[in-house]
Amino acid sequence: MPATPSSNPTTPAAFSAVAPYYDHLMSGVPYRFWIAYVERLWKKHSLAPKSVLDLACGTGTVTRMLAQRGYVTAGVDLSGPMIAIARERATEENFSIPFYEQDAADMDLGVSRFDAVISLFDSLNNILEDDRLQSAFRRMHDHLNPGGSFIFDVNTEFALEQGMFNQSCSRKDEPLHYRWRSRYNSETRICTVSMTFSYDSGTGERETFKETHIQKGYAKDEITRWLKEAGFATVTVYDGYSTDPPRKRSDRLFYVAVK
Ligand SMILES: C[S@@+](CC[C@H](N)C(=O)[O-])C[C@H]1O[C@@H](n2cnc3c(N)ncnc32)[C@H](O)[C@@H]1O
């Protein structure tokens, strides 16, 4: 899901209006499978992290699941409303997890260092400027222990071109309706998604809100180069949720960068 644009794409306005509905929207997302896949990648690369930073953690579902599995976790997200929900949920479920409202590109968690950073669900496509993405890679490298890993997934340019964000739901039994329409500019590699939501809290009256979200498509070679420039010793790229190499028509790629 892409971030809300603004004149400065890194303002904390991203994911504000949609935040209270985010977990409902994601109720079909196979987070457990995603975590199992990340653990498989760690194992494949002979990594056994004990502490994990969940970058662009949203409402913290993955952060809490990792804590449940015994990892020491923390979460970072640009959106104040998403972080507020992450904190609420963690308190409700008796987790003691620090959540920070910060931009990946400027992230500074003081002396905290982690064995691993992960960032799931194409969150990094929401960084729209090359230099900001490069800066995010440097910030993650700086927050890793020696030998630490950074695993993240991105939507490919191919995926954004395919109009994957053209989605809608208007089922009668569903309180949250939405209609998303996307446009992709192959020159700028920018995908703009106009989103309309309406929610019926049970009164029969629908409350409507809109967000325009934007993602940028990045090429495999440029991401790999920037990770290496940030100091990562090795970078391996996989076709999404597999251990196969990327294909021409891969819609999601996973990067494993090791410090
Ligand atoms: C699709 S959500 C994914 C959230 C979570 N990882 C998940 O899997 O549910 C994308 C998240 O990226 C966050 N985000 C976007 N740009 C960011 C940035 N520059 N720094 C940190 N977080 C960012 C948004 O606020 C949003 O919570």
PDB file of N, CA and C in Angstrom, residues 18-89:
ATOM      1  N   VAL A  18      -6.365   6.765   6.894  1.00  0.00           N
ATOM      2  CA  VAL A  18      -6.657   5.338   6.738  1.00  0.00           C
ATOM      3  C   VAL A  18      -6.222   4.521   7.972  1.00  0.00           C
ATOM      4  N   ALA A  19      -5.418   5.144   8.849  1.00  0.00           N
ATOM      5  CA  ALA A  19      -4.818   4.388   9.964  1.00  0.00           C
ATOM      6  C   ALA A  19      -5.839   3.611  10.812  1.00  0.00           C
ATOM      7  N   PRO A  20      -6.970   4.226  11.214  1.00  0.00           N
ATOM      8  CA  PRO A  20      -7.910   3.475  12.061  1.00  0.00           C
ATOM      9  C   PRO A  20      -8.510   2.246  11.361  1.00  0.00           C
ATOM     10  N   TYR A  21      -8.451   2.232  10.032  1.00  0.00           N
ATOM     11  CA  TYR A  21      -9.065   1.134   9.259  1.00  0.00           C
ATOM     12  C   TYR A  21      -8.021   0.151   8.735  1.00  0.00           C
ATOM     13  N   TYR A  22      -6.747   0.456   8.975  1.00  0.00           N
ATOM     14  CA  TYR A  22      -5.669  -0.316   8.348  1.00  0.00           C
ATOM     15  C   TYR A  22      -5.751  -1.805   8.692  1.00  0.00           C
ATOM     16  N   ASP A  23      -5.899  -2.116   9.983  1.00  0.00           N
ATOM     17  CA  ASP A  23      -5.892  -3.543  10.368  1.00  0.00           C
ATOM     18  C   ASP A  23      -7.082  -4.279   9.750  1.00  0.00           C
ATOM     19  N   HIS A  24      -8.216  -3.578   9.662  1.00  0.00           N
ATOM     20  CA  HIS A  24      -9.389  -4.184   9.033  1.00  0.00           C
ATOM     21  C   HIS A  24      -9.110  -4.459   7.550  1.00  0.00           C
ATOM     22  N   LEU A  25      -8.510  -3.470   6.887  1.00  0.00           N
ATOM     23  CA  LEU A  25      -8.173  -3.629   5.461  1.00  0.00           C
ATOM     24  C   LEU A  25      -7.205  -4.785   5.237  1.00  0.00           C
ATOM     25  N   MET A  26      -6.310  -5.000   6.204  1.00  0.00           N
ATOM     26  CA  MET A  26      -5.257  -6.015   6.068  1.00  0.00           C
ATOM     27  C   MET A  26      -5.658  -7.354   6.673  1.00  0.00           C
ATOM     28  N   SER A  27      -6.921  -7.523   7.013  1.00  0.00           N
ATOM     29  CA  SER A  27      -7.305  -8.739   7.758  1.00  0.00           C
ATOM     30  C   SER A  27      -7.035 -10.016   6.948  1.00  0.00           C
ATOM     31  N   GLY A  28      -6.911  -9.883   5.628  1.00  0.00           N
ATOM     32  CA  GLY A  28      -6.626 -11.078   4.817  1.00  0.00           C
ATOM     33  C   GLY A  28      -5.137 -11.275   4.520  1.00  0.00           C
ATOM     34  N   VAL A  29      -4.305 -10.403   5.054  1.00  0.00           N
ATOM     35  CA  VAL A  29      -2.871 -10.472   4.725  1.00  0.00           C
ATOM     36  C   VAL A  29      -2.205 -11.623   5.491  1.00  0.00           C
ATOM     37  N   PRO A  30      -1.435 -12.483   4.811  1.00  0.00           N
ATOM     38  CA  PRO A  30      -0.840 -13.662   5.469  1.00  0.00           C
ATOM     39  C   PRO A  30       0.461 -13.333   6.211  1.00  0.00           C
ATOM     40  N   TYR A  31       0.348 -12.507   7.257  1.00  0.00           N
ATOM     41  CA  TYR A  31       1.543 -12.059   7.973  1.00  0.00           C
ATOM     42  C   TYR A  31       2.367 -13.233   8.510  1.00  0.00           C
ATOM     43  N   ARG A  32       1.684 -14.298   8.981  1.00  0.00           N
ATOM     44  CA  ARG A  32       2.436 -15.447   9.542  1.00  0.00           C
ATOM     45  C   ARG A  32       3.318 -16.084   8.470  1.00  0.00           C
ATOM     46  N   PHE A  33       2.769 -16.206   7.284  1.00  0.00           N
ATOM     47  CA  PHE A  33       3.519 -16.768   6.161  1.00  0.00           C
ATOM     48  C   PHE A  33       4.721 -15.864   5.828  1.00  0.00           C
ATOM     49  N   TRP A  34       4.504 -14.562   5.864  1.00  0.00           N
ATOM     50  CA  TRP A  34       5.599 -13.622   5.570  1.00  0.00           C
ATOM     51  C   TRP A  34       6.729 -13.777   6.582  1.00  0.00           C
ATOM     52  N   ILE A  35       6.366 -13.913   7.855  1.00  0.00           N
ATOM     53  CA  ILE A  35       7.404 -14.066   8.890  1.00  0.00           C
ATOM     54  C   ILE A  35       8.149 -15.391   8.686  1.00  0.00           C
ATOM     55  N   ALA A  36       7.400 -16.432   8.362  1.00  0.00           N
ATOM     56  CA  ALA A  36       8.044 -17.736   8.113  1.00  0.00           C
ATOM     57  C   ALA A  36       9.016 -17.609   6.944  1.00  0.00           C
ATOM     58  N   TYR A  37       8.639 -16.835   5.939  1.00  0.00           N
ATOM     59  CA  TYR A  37       9.517 -16.639   4.776  1.00  0.00           C
ATOM     60  C   TYR A  37      10.788 -15.876   5.175  1.00  0.00           C
ATOM     61  N   VAL A  38      10.633 -14.824   5.964  1.00  0.00           N
ATOM     62  CA  VAL A  38      11.810 -14.056   6.414  1.00  0.00           C
ATOM     63  C   VAL A  38      12.723 -14.972   7.234  1.00  0.00           C
ATOM     64  N   GLU A  39      12.128 -15.784   8.096  1.00  0.00           N
ATOM     65  CA  GLU A  39      12.959 -16.708   8.910  1.00  0.00           C
ATOM     66  C   GLU A  39      13.681 -17.714   8.001  1.00  0.00           C
ATOM     67  N   ARG A  40      13.007 -18.088   6.922  1.00  0.00           N
ATOM     68  CA  ARG A  40      13.640 -19.011   5.969  1.00  0.00           C
ATOM     69  C   ARG A  40      14.839 -18.337   5.300  1.00  0.00           C
ATOM     70  N   LEU A  41      14.685 -17.063   4.970  1.00  0.00           N
ATOM     71  CA  LEU A  41      15.805 -16.329   4.352  1.00  0.00           C
ATOM     72  C   LEU A  41      16.954 -16.177   5.346  1.00  0.00           C
ATOM     73  N   TRP A  42      16.630 -15.871   6.602  1.00  0.00           N
ATOM     74  CA  TRP A  42      17.704 -15.764   7.614  1.00  0.00           C
ATOM     75  C   TRP A  42      18.485 -17.078   7.666  1.00  0.00           C
ATOM     76  N   LYS A  43      17.718 -18.180   7.712  1.00  0.00           N
ATOM     77  CA  LYS A  43      18.368 -19.488   7.832  1.00  0.00           C
ATOM     78  C   LYS A  43      19.233 -19.774   6.597  1.00  0.00           C
ATOM     79  N   LYS A  44      18.669 -19.489   5.445  1.00  0.00           N
ATOM     80  CA  LYS A  44      19.404 -19.735   4.195  1.00  0.00           C
ATOM     81  C   LYS A  44      20.735 -18.980   4.169  1.00  0.00           C
ATOM     82  N   HIS A  45      20.737 -17.794   4.781  1.00  0.00           N
ATOM     83  CA  HIS A  45      21.952 -16.971   4.805  1.00  0.00           C
ATOM     84  C   HIS A  45      22.748 -17.154   6.102  1.00  0.00           C
ATOM     85  N   SER A  46      22.451 -18.250   6.829  1.00  0.00           N
ATOM     86  CA  SER A  46      23.154 -18.580   8.086  1.00  0.00           C
ATOM     87  C   SER A  46      23.099 -17.440   9.103  1.00  0.00           C
ATOM     88  N   LEU A  47      21.937 -16.828   9.187  1.00  0.00           N
ATOM     89  CA  LEU A  47      21.738 -15.724  10.133  1.00  0.00           C
ATOM     90  C   LEU A  47      20.811 -16.202  11.246  1.00  0.00           C
ATOM     91  N   ALA A  48      21.082 -15.780  12.463  1.00  0.00           N
ATOM     92  CA  ALA A  48      20.219 -16.170  13.585  1.00  0.00           C
ATOM     93  C   ALA A  48      20.005 -14.951  14.485  1.00  0.00           C
ATOM     94  N   PRO A  49      19.271 -13.948  13.982  1.00  0.00           N
ATOM     95  CA  PRO A  49      19.122 -12.706  14.742  1.00  0.00           C
ATOM     96  C   PRO A  49      18.333 -12.910  16.037  1.00  0.00           C
ATOM     97  N   LYS A  50      18.691 -12.117  17.018  1.00  0.00           N
ATOM     98  CA  LYS A  50      17.927 -12.137  18.278  1.00  0.00           C
ATOM     99  C   LYS A  50      17.128 -10.835  18.418  1.00  0.00           C
ATOM    100  N   SER A  51      17.648  -9.761  17.833  1.00  0.00           N
ATOM    101  CA  SER A  51      16.937  -8.481  17.905  1.00  0.00           C
ATOM    102  C   SER A  51      16.583  -8.026  16.484  1.00  0.00           C
ATOM    103  N   VAL A  52      15.342  -7.567  16.321  1.00  0.00           N
ATOM    104  CA  VAL A  52      14.850  -7.214  14.979  1.00  0.00           C
ATOM    105  C   VAL A  52      14.126  -5.875  15.015  1.00  0.00           C
ATOM    106  N   LEU A  53      14.546  -4.981  14.153  1.00  0.00           N
ATOM    107  CA  LEU A  53      13.826  -3.718  13.985  1.00  0.00           C
ATOM    108  C   LEU A  53      12.855  -3.866  12.824  1.00  0.00           C
ATOM    109  N   ASP A  54      11.585  -3.553  13.076  1.00  0.00           N
ATOM    110  CA  ASP A  54      10.559  -3.604  12.031  1.00  0.00           C
ATOM    111  C   ASP A  54      10.410  -2.184  11.469  1.00  0.00           C
ATOM    112  N   LEU A  55      11.007  -1.959  10.305  1.00  0.00           N
ATOM    113  CA  LEU A  55      10.994  -0.628   9.685  1.00  0.00           C
ATOM    114  C   LEU A  55       9.719  -0.449   8.871  1.00  0.00           C
ATOM    115  N   ALA A  56       9.080   0.736   9.019  1.00  0.00           N
ATOM    116  CA  ALA A  56       7.778   1.004   8.401  1.00  0.00           C
ATOM    117  C   ALA A  56       6.780  -0.043   8.918  1.00  0.00           C
ATOM    118  N   CYS A  57       6.721  -0.118  10.230  1.00  0.00           N
ATOM    119  CA  CYS A  57       5.972  -1.193  10.921  1.00  0.00           C
ATOM    120  C   CYS A  57       4.476  -1.006  10.859  1.00  0.00           C
ATOM    121  N   GLY A  58       3.991   0.176  10.431  1.00  0.00           N
ATOM    122  CA  GLY A  58       2.555   0.403  10.399  1.00  0.00           C
ATOM    123  C   GLY A  58       1.965   0.246  11.794  1.00  0.00           C
ATOM    124  N   THR A  59       0.910  -0.547  11.910  1.00  0.00           N
ATOM    125  CA  THR A  59       0.240  -0.730  13.203  1.00  0.00           C
ATOM    126  C   THR A  59       0.925  -1.810  14.048  1.00  0.00           C
ATOM    127  N   GLY A  60       2.070  -2.307  13.591  1.00  0.00           N
ATOM    128  CA  GLY A  60       2.904  -3.167  14.426  1.00  0.00           C
ATOM    129  C   GLY A  60       2.509  -4.632  14.485  1.00  0.00           C
ATOM    130  N   THR A  61       1.721  -5.086  13.547  1.00  0.00           N
ATOM    131  CA  THR A  61       1.292  -6.504  13.578  1.00  0.00           C
ATOM    132  C   THR A  61       2.496  -7.436  13.511  1.00  0.00           C
ATOM    133  N   VAL A  62       3.391  -7.192  12.553  1.00  0.00           N
ATOM    134  CA  VAL A  62       4.578  -8.052  12.405  1.00  0.00           C
ATOM    135  C   VAL A  62       5.508  -7.882  13.620  1.00  0.00           C
ATOM    136  N   THR A  63       5.625  -6.649  14.100  1.00  0.00           N
ATOM    137  CA  THR A  63       6.488  -6.389  15.270  1.00  0.00           C
ATOM    138  C   THR A  63       6.030  -7.242  16.454  1.00  0.00           C
ATOM    139  N   ARG A  64       4.724  -7.259  16.692  1.00  0.00           N
ATOM    140  CA  ARG A  64       4.189  -8.044  17.830  1.00  0.00           C
ATOM    141  C   ARG A  64       4.357  -9.541  17.574  1.00  0.00           C
ATOM    142  N   MET A  65       4.129  -9.975  16.341  1.00  0.00           N
ATOM    143  CA  MET A  65       4.275 -11.410  16.040  1.00  0.00           C
ATOM    144  C   MET A  65       5.718 -11.864  16.267  1.00  0.00           C
ATOM    145  N   LEU A  66       6.667 -10.997  15.889  1.00  0.00           N
ATOM    146  CA  LEU A  66       8.084 -11.344  16.098  1.00  0.00           C
ATOM    147  C   LEU A  66       8.390 -11.413  17.595  1.00  0.00           C
ATOM    148  N   ALA A  67       7.835 -10.462  18.354  1.00  0.00           N
ATOM    149  CA  ALA A  67       8.050 -10.472  19.811  1.00  0.00           C
ATOM    150  C   ALA A  67       7.481 -11.766  20.398  1.00  0.00           C
ATOM    151  N   GLN A  68       6.320 -12.146  19.915  1.00  0.00           N
ATOM    152  CA  GLN A  68       5.678 -13.393  20.357  1.00  0.00           C
ATOM    153  C   GLN A  68       6.593 -14.592  20.095  1.00  0.00           C
ATOM    154  N   ARG A  69       7.369 -14.503  19.010  1.00  0.00           N
ATOM    155  CA  ARG A  69       8.259 -15.609  18.652  1.00  0.00           C
ATOM    156  C   ARG A  69       9.612 -15.530  19.369  1.00  0.00           C
ATOM    157  N   GLY A  70       9.756 -14.557  20.261  1.00  0.00           N
ATOM    158  CA  GLY A  70      10.942 -14.529  21.123  1.00  0.00           C
ATOM    159  C   GLY A  70      12.010 -13.530  20.716  1.00  0.00           C
ATOM    160  N   TYR A  71      11.791 -12.801  19.645  1.00  0.00           N
ATOM    161  CA  TYR A  71      12.776 -11.790  19.247  1.00  0.00           C
ATOM    162  C   TYR A  71      12.594 -10.526  20.107  1.00  0.00           C
ATOM    163  N   VAL A  72      13.686  -9.818  20.325  1.00  0.00           N
ATOM    164  CA  VAL A  72      13.598  -8.483  20.929  1.00  0.00           C
ATOM    165  C   VAL A  72      13.279  -7.539  19.768  1.00  0.00           C
ATOM    166  N   THR A  73      12.175  -6.818  19.854  1.00  0.00           N
ATOM    167  CA  THR A  73      11.757  -6.037  18.682  1.00  0.00           C
ATOM    168  C   THR A  73      11.571  -4.551  19.011  1.00  0.00           C
ATOM    169  N   ALA A  74      11.586  -3.769  17.944  1.00  0.00           N
ATOM    170  CA  ALA A  74      11.214  -2.355  18.013  1.00  0.00           C
ATOM    171  C   ALA A  74      10.595  -2.025  16.659  1.00  0.00           C
ATOM    172  N   GLY A  75       9.793  -0.972  16.627  1.00  0.00           N
ATOM    173  CA  GLY A  75       9.157  -0.582  15.362  1.00  0.00           C
ATOM    174  C   GLY A  75       9.385   0.891  15.079  1.00  0.00           C
ATOM    175  N   VAL A  76       9.498   1.191  13.797  1.00  0.00           N
ATOM    176  CA  VAL A  76       9.650   2.589  13.348  1.00  0.00           C
ATOM    177  C   VAL A  76       8.675   2.824  12.220  1.00  0.00           C
ATOM    178  N   ASP A  77       7.989   3.948  12.252  1.00  0.00           N
ATOM    179  CA  ASP A  77       7.121   4.304  11.126  1.00  0.00           C
ATOM    180  C   ASP A  77       7.015   5.820  11.053  1.00  0.00           C
ATOM    181  N   LEU A  78       6.847   6.298   9.833  1.00  0.00           N
ATOM    182  CA  LEU A  78       6.727   7.733   9.576  1.00  0.00           C
ATOM    183  C   LEU A  78       5.395   8.297  10.078  1.00  0.00           C
ATOM    184  N   SER A  79       4.371   7.467  10.089  1.00  0.00           N
ATOM    185  CA  SER A  79       3.021   7.964  10.379  1.00  0.00           C
ATOM    186  C   SER A  79       2.712   7.933  11.877  1.00  0.00           C
ATOM    187  N   GLY A  80       2.437   9.120  12.427  1.00  0.00           N
ATOM    188  CA  GLY A  80       2.052   9.211  13.843  1.00  0.00           C
ATOM    189  C   GLY A  80       0.808   8.390  14.155  1.00  0.00           C
ATOM    190  N   PRO A  81      -0.243   8.508  13.342  1.00  0.00           N
ATOM    191  CA  PRO A  81      -1.462   7.722  13.633  1.00  0.00           C
ATOM    192  C   PRO A  81      -1.221   6.201  13.585  1.00  0.00           C
ATOM    193  N   MET A  82      -0.372   5.740  12.670  1.00  0.00           N
ATOM    194  CA  MET A  82      -0.078   4.293  12.617  1.00  0.00           C
ATOM    195  C   MET A  82       0.697   3.884  13.871  1.00  0.00           C
ATOM    196  N   ILE A  83       1.679   4.685  14.263  1.00  0.00           N
ATOM    197  CA  ILE A  83       2.484   4.379  15.456  1.00  0.00           C
ATOM    198  C   ILE A  83       1.606   4.417  16.710  1.00  0.00           C
ATOM    199  N   ALA A  84       0.664   5.359  16.753  1.00  0.00           N
ATOM    200  CA  ALA A  84      -0.222   5.437  17.933  1.00  0.00           C
ATOM    201  C   ALA A  84      -1.005   4.133  18.069  1.00  0.00           C
ATOM    202  N   ILE A  85      -1.471   3.590  16.948  1.00  0.00           N
ATOM    203  CA  ILE A  85      -2.225   2.324  16.994  1.00  0.00           C
ATOM    204  C   ILE A  85      -1.283   1.180  17.368  1.00  0.00           C
ATOM    205  N   ALA A  86      -0.071   1.200  16.826  1.00  0.00           N
ATOM    206  CA  ALA A  86       0.909   0.146  17.180  1.00  0.00           C
ATOM    207  C   ALA A  86       1.137   0.138  18.692  1.00  0.00           C
ATOM    208  N   ARG A  87       1.272   1.320  19.280  1.00  0.00           N
ATOM    209  CA  ARG A  87       1.511   1.402  20.738  1.00  0.00           C
ATOM    210  C   ARG A  87       0.301   0.892  21.505  1.00  0.00           C
ATOM    211  N   GLU A  88      -0.897   1.306  21.068  1.00  0.00           N
ATOM    212  CA  GLU A  88      -2.140   0.874  21.747  1.00  0.00           C
ATOM    213  C   GLU A  88      -2.269  -0.646  21.745  1.00  0.00           C
ATOM    214  N   ARG A  89      -2.067  -1.236  20.550  1.00  0.00           N
ATOM    215  CA  ARG A  89      -2.218  -2.693  20.409  1.00  0.00           C
ATOM    216  C   ARG A  89      -1.201  -3.435  21.274  1.00  0.00           C
TER     217      ARG A  89
END
